[in-house]
mmCIF file of C-alpha atoms in Angstrom:
data_model
loop_
_atom_site.group_PDB
_atom_site.id
_atom_site.type_symbol
_atom_site.label_atom_id
_atom_site.label_comp_id
_atom_site.label_asym_id
_atom_site.label_seq_id
_atom_site.Cartn_x
_atom_site.Cartn_y
_atom_site.Cartn_z
ATOM 1 C CA MET O 1 -12.956 -20.710 4.712
ATOM 2 C CA LYS O 2 -10.102 -19.034 2.816
ATOM 3 C CA ARG O 3 -10.477 -15.411 1.935
ATOM 4 C CA VAL O 4 -9.387 -13.955 -1.326
ATOM 5 C CA LEU O 5 -9.201 -10.030 -2.177
ATOM 6 C CA VAL O 6 -9.920 -9.233 -5.914
ATOM 7 C CA VAL O 7 -8.569 -5.853 -6.929
ATOM 8 C CA ASP O 8 -9.680 -5.015 -10.372
ATOM 9 C CA ASP O 9 -11.196 -1.760 -11.764
ATOM 10 C CA ASP O 10 -13.280 -3.790 -14.347
ATOM 11 C CA PRO O 11 -16.664 -4.561 -12.768
ATOM 12 C CA THR O 12 -17.327 -7.334 -15.161
ATOM 13 C CA VAL O 13 -14.050 -9.073 -14.351
ATOM 14 C CA SER O 14 -14.464 -8.717 -10.725
ATOM 15 C CA GLU O 15 -17.983 -10.047 -10.670
ATOM 16 C CA VAL O 16 -17.009 -13.098 -12.737
ATOM 17 C CA VAL O 17 -13.852 -13.810 -10.846
ATOM 18 C CA ALA O 18 -15.721 -13.287 -7.523
ATOM 19 C CA GLY O 19 -18.494 -15.480 -8.602
ATOM 20 C CA TYR O 20 -16.165 -18.548 -9.670
ATOM 21 C CA LEU O 21 -14.263 -18.063 -6.341
ATOM 22 C CA HIS O 22 -17.494 -18.157 -4.278
ATOM 23 C CA ARG O 23 -18.557 -21.316 -5.880
ATOM 24 C CA ALA O 24 -15.211 -22.837 -5.294
ATOM 25 C CA GLY O 25 -15.749 -22.169 -1.559
ATOM 26 C CA PHE O 26 -13.759 -19.024 -0.926
ATOM 27 C CA ALA O 27 -14.948 -15.866 0.951
ATOM 28 C CA VAL O 28 -14.278 -12.778 -1.471
ATOM 29 C CA ASP O 29 -13.670 -9.223 -1.053
ATOM 30 C CA VAL O 30 -13.437 -6.762 -3.947
ATOM 31 C CA ALA O 31 -11.705 -3.544 -4.403
ATOM 32 C CA ALA O 32 -11.834 -1.288 -7.647
ATOM 33 C CA ASP O 33 -8.630 0.781 -7.302
ATOM 34 C CA GLY O 34 -5.067 0.551 -5.803
ATOM 35 C CA PRO O 35 -5.511 2.717 -2.589
ATOM 36 C CA THR O 36 -8.715 0.780 -1.645
ATOM 37 C CA GLY O 37 -7.085 -2.574 -2.387
ATOM 38 C CA VAL O 38 -4.243 -1.830 0.007
ATOM 39 C CA ALA O 39 -6.617 -0.627 2.692
ATOM 40 C CA THR O 40 -8.751 -3.672 2.192
ATOM 41 C CA ALA O 41 -5.787 -5.988 2.477
ATOM 42 C CA ALA O 42 -4.756 -4.325 5.803
ATOM 43 C CA ALA O 43 -8.427 -4.461 7.218
ATOM 44 C CA ARG O 44 -9.616 -7.772 5.949
ATOM 45 C CA SER O 45 -6.315 -9.955 6.118
ATOM 46 C CA PRO O 46 -7.017 -12.056 3.090
ATOM 47 C CA ASP O 47 -5.104 -15.344 2.418
ATOM 48 C CA LEU O 48 -4.352 -14.382 -1.135
ATOM 49 C CA VAL O 49 -4.772 -11.420 -3.525
ATOM 50 C CA VAL O 50 -5.818 -11.410 -7.094
ATOM 51 C CA LEU O 51 -4.326 -8.074 -8.287
ATOM 52 C CA ASP O 52 -4.769 -6.332 -11.652
ATOM 53 C CA LEU O 53 -1.693 -4.634 -12.908
ATOM 54 C CA MET O 54 -3.373 -1.538 -14.434
ATOM 55 C CA LEU O 55 -5.384 0.222 -11.639
ATOM 56 C CA PRO O 56 -6.529 3.723 -10.974
ATOM 57 C CA GLY O 57 -4.947 5.653 -8.045
ATOM 58 C CA MET O 58 -1.975 3.246 -7.733
ATOM 59 C CA ASP O 59 -0.785 0.613 -10.119
ATOM 60 C CA GLY O 60 -0.692 -3.078 -9.339
ATOM 61 C CA LEU O 61 3.121 -3.138 -8.929
ATOM 62 C CA GLU O 62 2.828 -0.524 -6.064
ATOM 63 C CA VAL O 63 -0.028 -2.171 -4.477
ATOM 64 C CA CYS O 64 1.912 -5.514 -4.451
ATOM 65 C CA ARG O 65 4.930 -3.834 -2.912
ATOM 66 C CA ARG O 66 2.874 -2.371 -0.122
ATOM 67 C CA ILE O 67 0.920 -5.406 0.720
ATOM 68 C CA ARG O 68 3.971 -7.502 0.584
ATOM 69 C CA ALA O 69 5.990 -5.184 2.893
ATOM 70 C CA HIS O 70 3.723 -6.505 5.773
ATOM 71 C CA GLY O 71 4.450 -10.192 5.117
ATOM 72 C CA PRO O 72 4.434 -12.933 2.681
ATOM 73 C CA LEU O 73 0.840 -12.727 1.413
ATOM 74 C CA PRO O 74 0.272 -14.826 -1.753
ATOM 75 C CA VAL O 75 -0.416 -12.443 -4.959
ATOM 76 C CA ILE O 76 -1.581 -13.590 -8.323
ATOM 77 C CA MET O 77 -1.208 -10.663 -10.810
ATOM 78 C CA LEU O 78 -3.494 -10.069 -13.756
ATOM 79 C CA THR O 79 -2.220 -8.200 -16.778
ATOM 80 C CA ALA O 80 -4.193 -7.197 -19.857
ATOM 81 C CA ARG O 81 -0.929 -7.345 -21.920
ATOM 82 C CA GLY O 82 1.145 -10.357 -22.961
ATOM 83 C CA ASP O 83 4.411 -8.350 -22.728
ATOM 84 C CA GLU O 84 7.042 -10.454 -20.950
ATOM 85 C CA GLU O 85 8.313 -7.260 -19.360
ATOM 86 C CA ASP O 86 4.949 -6.718 -17.535
ATOM 87 C CA ARG O 87 5.013 -10.276 -16.232
ATOM 88 C CA ILE O 88 8.626 -9.997 -14.935
ATOM 89 C CA LEU O 89 7.859 -6.718 -13.317
ATOM 90 C CA GLY O 90 5.117 -8.423 -11.306
ATOM 91 C CA LEU O 91 7.506 -11.355 -10.263
ATOM 92 C CA GLU O 92 10.131 -8.987 -9.430
ATOM 93 C CA VAL O 93 7.892 -7.163 -6.798
ATOM 94 C CA GLY O 94 6.885 -10.490 -5.205
ATOM 95 C CA ALA O 95 3.852 -11.808 -7.043
ATOM 96 C CA ASP O 96 3.597 -15.461 -6.817
ATOM 97 C CA ASP O 97 1.942 -16.086 -10.147
ATOM 98 C CA TYR O 98 0.270 -14.186 -13.012
ATOM 99 C CA VAL O 99 -2.536 -14.809 -15.493
ATOM 100 C CA THR O 100 -2.873 -12.795 -18.758
ATOM 101 C CA LYS O 101 -6.111 -11.240 -19.839
ATOM 102 C CA PRO O 102 -8.363 -12.676 -21.574
ATOM 103 C CA PHE O 103 -8.245 -15.796 -19.194
ATOM 104 C CA SER O 104 -10.394 -18.647 -18.132
ATOM 105 C CA PRO O 105 -12.002 -18.053 -14.680
ATOM 106 C CA ARG O 106 -11.703 -21.789 -14.062
ATOM 107 C CA GLU O 107 -7.930 -21.577 -14.646
ATOM 108 C CA LEU O 108 -7.639 -18.779 -12.245
ATOM 109 C CA VAL O 109 -9.331 -20.636 -9.615
ATOM 110 C CA LEU O 110 -6.932 -23.646 -10.111
ATOM 111 C CA ARG O 111 -4.081 -21.115 -9.823
ATOM 112 C CA VAL O 112 -5.565 -19.787 -6.640
ATOM 113 C CA GLU O 113 -5.972 -23.137 -5.129
ATOM 114 C CA SER O 114 -2.424 -24.176 -6.101
ATOM 115 C CA VAL O 115 -0.912 -21.147 -4.583
ATOM 116 C CA LEU O 116 -2.965 -21.446 -1.372
ATOM 117 C CA ARG O 117 -2.184 -25.249 -1.201
ATOM 118 C CA ARG O 118 1.425 -24.605 -1.322
ATOM 119 C CA ALA O 119 1.140 -21.858 1.293
ATOM 120 C CA GLY O 120 -0.862 -24.231 3.402
ATOM 121 C CA SER O 121 1.761 -27.021 3.193
ATOM 122 C CA LEU O 122 4.455 -24.497 4.354
ATOM 123 C CA ALA O 123 2.384 -23.514 7.303
ATOM 124 C CA ALA O 124 1.845 -27.101 8.148
ATOM 125 C CA THR O 125 5.596 -27.631 8.005
ATOM 126 C CA ARG O 126 6.045 -25.017 10.768
ATOM 127 C CA THR O 127 3.925 -27.254 13.138
ATOM 128 C CA GLU O 128 5.845 -30.353 12.562
ATOM 129 C CA PRO O 129 8.899 -31.581 14.615
ATOM 130 C CA SER O 130 11.917 -29.408 13.826
ATOM 131 C CA ALA O 131 13.783 -30.431 10.534
ATOM 132 C CA PRO O 132 17.510 -30.482 10.293
ATOM 133 C CA ARG O 133 18.980 -27.092 9.485
ATOM 134 C CA LEU O 134 20.874 -27.034 6.146
ATOM 135 C CA ARG O 135 24.204 -25.473 5.762
ATOM 136 C CA SER O 136 26.484 -24.580 2.698
ATOM 137 C CA GLY O 137 29.410 -22.330 2.941
ATOM 138 C CA PRO O 138 28.160 -18.978 4.278
ATOM 139 C CA LEU O 139 24.483 -19.982 3.848
ATOM 140 C CA ALA O 140 22.382 -21.607 6.664
ATOM 141 C CA LEU O 141 18.767 -22.417 6.336
ATOM 142 C CA ASP O 142 16.236 -23.464 9.070
ATOM 143 C CA PRO O 143 13.201 -25.235 7.259
ATOM 144 C CA THR O 144 11.131 -25.188 10.233
ATOM 145 C CA ALA O 145 11.468 -21.557 11.410
ATOM 146 C CA ARG O 146 11.630 -20.581 7.561
ATOM 147 C CA ARG O 147 14.775 -18.508 8.189
ATOM 148 C CA ALA O 148 17.849 -18.327 6.020
ATOM 149 C CA THR O 149 21.208 -16.516 6.643
ATOM 150 C CA ARG O 150 24.216 -15.675 4.646
ATOM 151 C CA SER O 151 27.381 -15.183 6.904
ATOM 152 C CA GLY O 152 25.055 -14.763 10.057
ATOM 153 C CA THR O 153 22.916 -12.158 8.443
ATOM 154 C CA GLU O 154 19.237 -12.871 7.798
ATOM 155 C CA LEU O 155 18.184 -13.031 4.169
ATOM 156 C CA ALA O 156 14.893 -11.123 3.237
ATOM 157 C CA LEU O 157 13.606 -13.921 0.999
ATOM 158 C CA THR O 158 10.087 -14.338 -0.565
ATOM 159 C CA THR O 159 8.280 -17.560 -0.100
ATOM 160 C CA ARG O 160 9.272 -18.842 -3.476
ATOM 161 C CA GLU O 161 12.871 -17.634 -3.058
ATOM 162 C CA PHE O 162 13.110 -19.546 0.306
ATOM 163 C CA ASP O 163 11.680 -22.783 -1.273
ATOM 164 C CA LEU O 164 14.053 -22.368 -4.220
ATOM 165 C CA LEU O 165 17.135 -21.949 -1.893
ATOM 166 C CA GLU O 166 15.939 -24.961 0.128
ATOM 167 C CA PHE O 167 15.652 -27.123 -2.935
ATOM 168 C CA PHE O 168 19.126 -26.309 -4.155
ATOM 169 C CA LEU O 169 20.632 -26.872 -0.704
ATOM 170 C CA ARG O 170 19.053 -30.252 -0.582
ATOM 171 C CA HIS O 171 20.207 -31.186 -4.046
ATOM 172 C CA PRO O 172 23.836 -29.874 -4.415
ATOM 173 C CA GLY O 173 25.719 -30.694 -7.472
ATOM 174 C CA ARG O 174 22.625 -31.630 -9.435
ATOM 175 C CA ALA O 175 21.762 -30.041 -12.759
ATOM 176 C CA THR O 176 17.880 -29.309 -12.528
ATOM 177 C CA SER O 177 15.731 -28.271 -15.448
ATOM 178 C CA ARG O 178 13.430 -25.146 -15.171
ATOM 179 C CA GLU O 179 10.419 -27.584 -15.822
ATOM 180 C CA GLU O 180 11.496 -29.798 -12.701
ATOM 181 C CA LEU O 181 12.017 -26.700 -10.489
ATOM 182 C CA MET O 182 8.416 -25.464 -11.520
ATOM 183 C CA ARG O 183 7.154 -28.892 -10.486
ATOM 184 C CA GLN O 184 9.287 -29.360 -7.315
ATOM 185 C CA VAL O 185 9.319 -25.811 -5.983
ATOM 186 C CA TRP O 186 5.987 -24.301 -7.258
ATOM 187 C CA GLY O 187 3.976 -27.503 -7.333
ATOM 188 C CA TRP O 188 2.880 -26.578 -10.855
ATOM 189 C CA GLU O 189 2.664 -28.949 -13.862
ATOM 190 C CA PHE O 190 2.297 -25.938 -16.155
ATOM 191 C CA GLY O 191 3.233 -22.278 -16.367
ATOM 192 C CA ASP O 192 5.627 -19.828 -17.892
ATOM 193 C CA LEU O 193 9.094 -20.812 -17.238
ATOM 194 C CA SER O 194 10.268 -17.213 -16.981
ATOM 195 C CA THR O 195 8.909 -17.389 -13.480
ATOM 196 C CA VAL O 196 11.706 -19.745 -12.486
ATOM 197 C CA THR O 197 14.332 -17.544 -14.362
ATOM 198 C CA VAL O 198 13.266 -14.401 -12.487
ATOM 199 C CA HIS O 199 13.244 -16.086 -9.157
ATOM 200 C CA VAL O 200 16.731 -17.518 -9.787
ATOM 201 C CA ARG O 201 17.936 -14.070 -10.640
ATOM 202 C CA ARG O 202 16.499 -12.560 -7.552
ATOM 203 C CA LEU O 203 17.991 -15.256 -5.348
ATOM 204 C CA ARG O 204 21.254 -14.934 -6.816
ATOM 205 C CA GLU O 205 21.176 -11.271 -5.927
ATOM 206 C CA LYS O 206 20.926 -12.110 -2.275
ATOM 207 C CA VAL O 207 23.260 -15.151 -2.005
ATOM 208 C CA GLU O 208 26.007 -14.542 -4.377
ATOM 209 C CA ASP O 209 29.141 -12.109 -3.853
ATOM 210 C CA ASP O 210 28.793 -11.133 -7.531
ATOM 211 C CA PRO O 211 25.312 -11.975 -9.034
ATOM 212 C CA ALA O 212 26.600 -11.201 -12.584
ATOM 213 C CA ARG O 213 29.302 -13.934 -12.048
ATOM 214 C CA PRO O 214 27.511 -16.452 -9.900
ATOM 215 C CA CYS O 215 29.581 -19.181 -8.097
ATOM 216 C CA LEU O 216 26.854 -20.963 -6.006
ATOM 217 C CA ILE O 217 23.706 -21.060 -8.328
ATOM 218 C CA ASN O 218 25.216 -21.715 -11.947
ATOM 219 C CA THR O 219 23.388 -21.916 -15.037
ATOM 220 C CA VAL O 220 23.903 -25.248 -16.880
ATOM 221 C CA TRP O 221 23.293 -24.480 -20.560
ATOM 222 C CA GLY O 222 20.554 -26.490 -22.271
ATOM 223 C CA VAL O 223 19.575 -27.950 -19.064
ATOM 224 C CA GLY O 224 18.777 -25.377 -16.176
ATOM 225 C CA TYR O 225 20.649 -24.625 -12.985
ATOM 226 C CA ARG O 226 22.985 -26.217 -10.683
ATOM 227 C CA PHE O 227 23.914 -25.383 -7.134
ATOM 228 C CA ASP O 228 27.772 -25.774 -6.504
ATOM 229 C CA PRO O 229 28.600 -25.850 -2.790
ATOM 230 C CA PRO O 230 31.805 -24.031 -1.832
ATOM 231 C CA PRO O 231 34.934 -26.454 -1.921
ATOM 232 C CA SER O 232 35.043 -26.261 2.055
ATOM 233 C CA ASP O 233 31.645 -28.010 2.186
ATOM 234 C CA GLY O 234 33.273 -31.377 1.138
ATOM 235 C CA PRO O 235 31.821 -33.890 -1.156
ATOM 236 C CA HIS O 236 28.272 -33.736 0.117
ATOM 237 C CA GLY O 237 27.966 -30.023 -0.142
ATOM 238 C CA ARG O 238 25.664 -29.756 2.845
ATOM 239 C CA GLY O 239 24.929 -30.847 6.392
ATOM 240 C CA ALA O 240 22.742 -30.625 9.313
ATOM 241 C CA ASP O 241 23.633 -28.727 12.365
ATOM 242 C CA GLY O 242 25.988 -30.895 14.267
ATOM 243 C CA ASP O 243 26.855 -33.074 11.272
ATOM 244 C CA ARG O 244 29.906 -30.809 10.310
#
């Protein structure tokens, strides 16, 4: 049984969300403030956290930073405001998704299931036979070990950033829309496309020499993004270990 931690200072919201999650087959823990949320996450080892942005004692952004500092724990952030800045801040600190209040509890359960399904498929991948490593210029990625490096230095990537980089390395030279990236990388048929925009920006900050003037992950205006391998990669732009 998967365990979900709900951190929200509104007892009505916590009760309703916990009830829907229980009926969907999840074990649920509840915390009413930021410090308790951090402590409960450490003590109970949840599989996912549903986290309110506005919390007493410590806001949701700081809670997210602290719990993500110990590993790639999936987080869905709740916000009472529809402000894009709030949503982007949540994604910037590592949230996997967000839901704006008021929301449908059923939709939240579907989001929880989607994020956990994705996380589960990644865990299963790690138990399968080793997949070929991907390389492009200074970048190297090991899908089985979930490890990526740039010029030999390991990159500190979130789960989504790693998935996004893997997609780009597998599809060099291909212009891909944000809608398709959301389907292929996030596994979602719907969602706010600013999620993709923020993650591309964060990934550029980690793989580009100058994120403000990207050479690898380029914007294709009116379409989306394209990964352009360095010229030394040759016509295919990538290769498995031993292929180049």
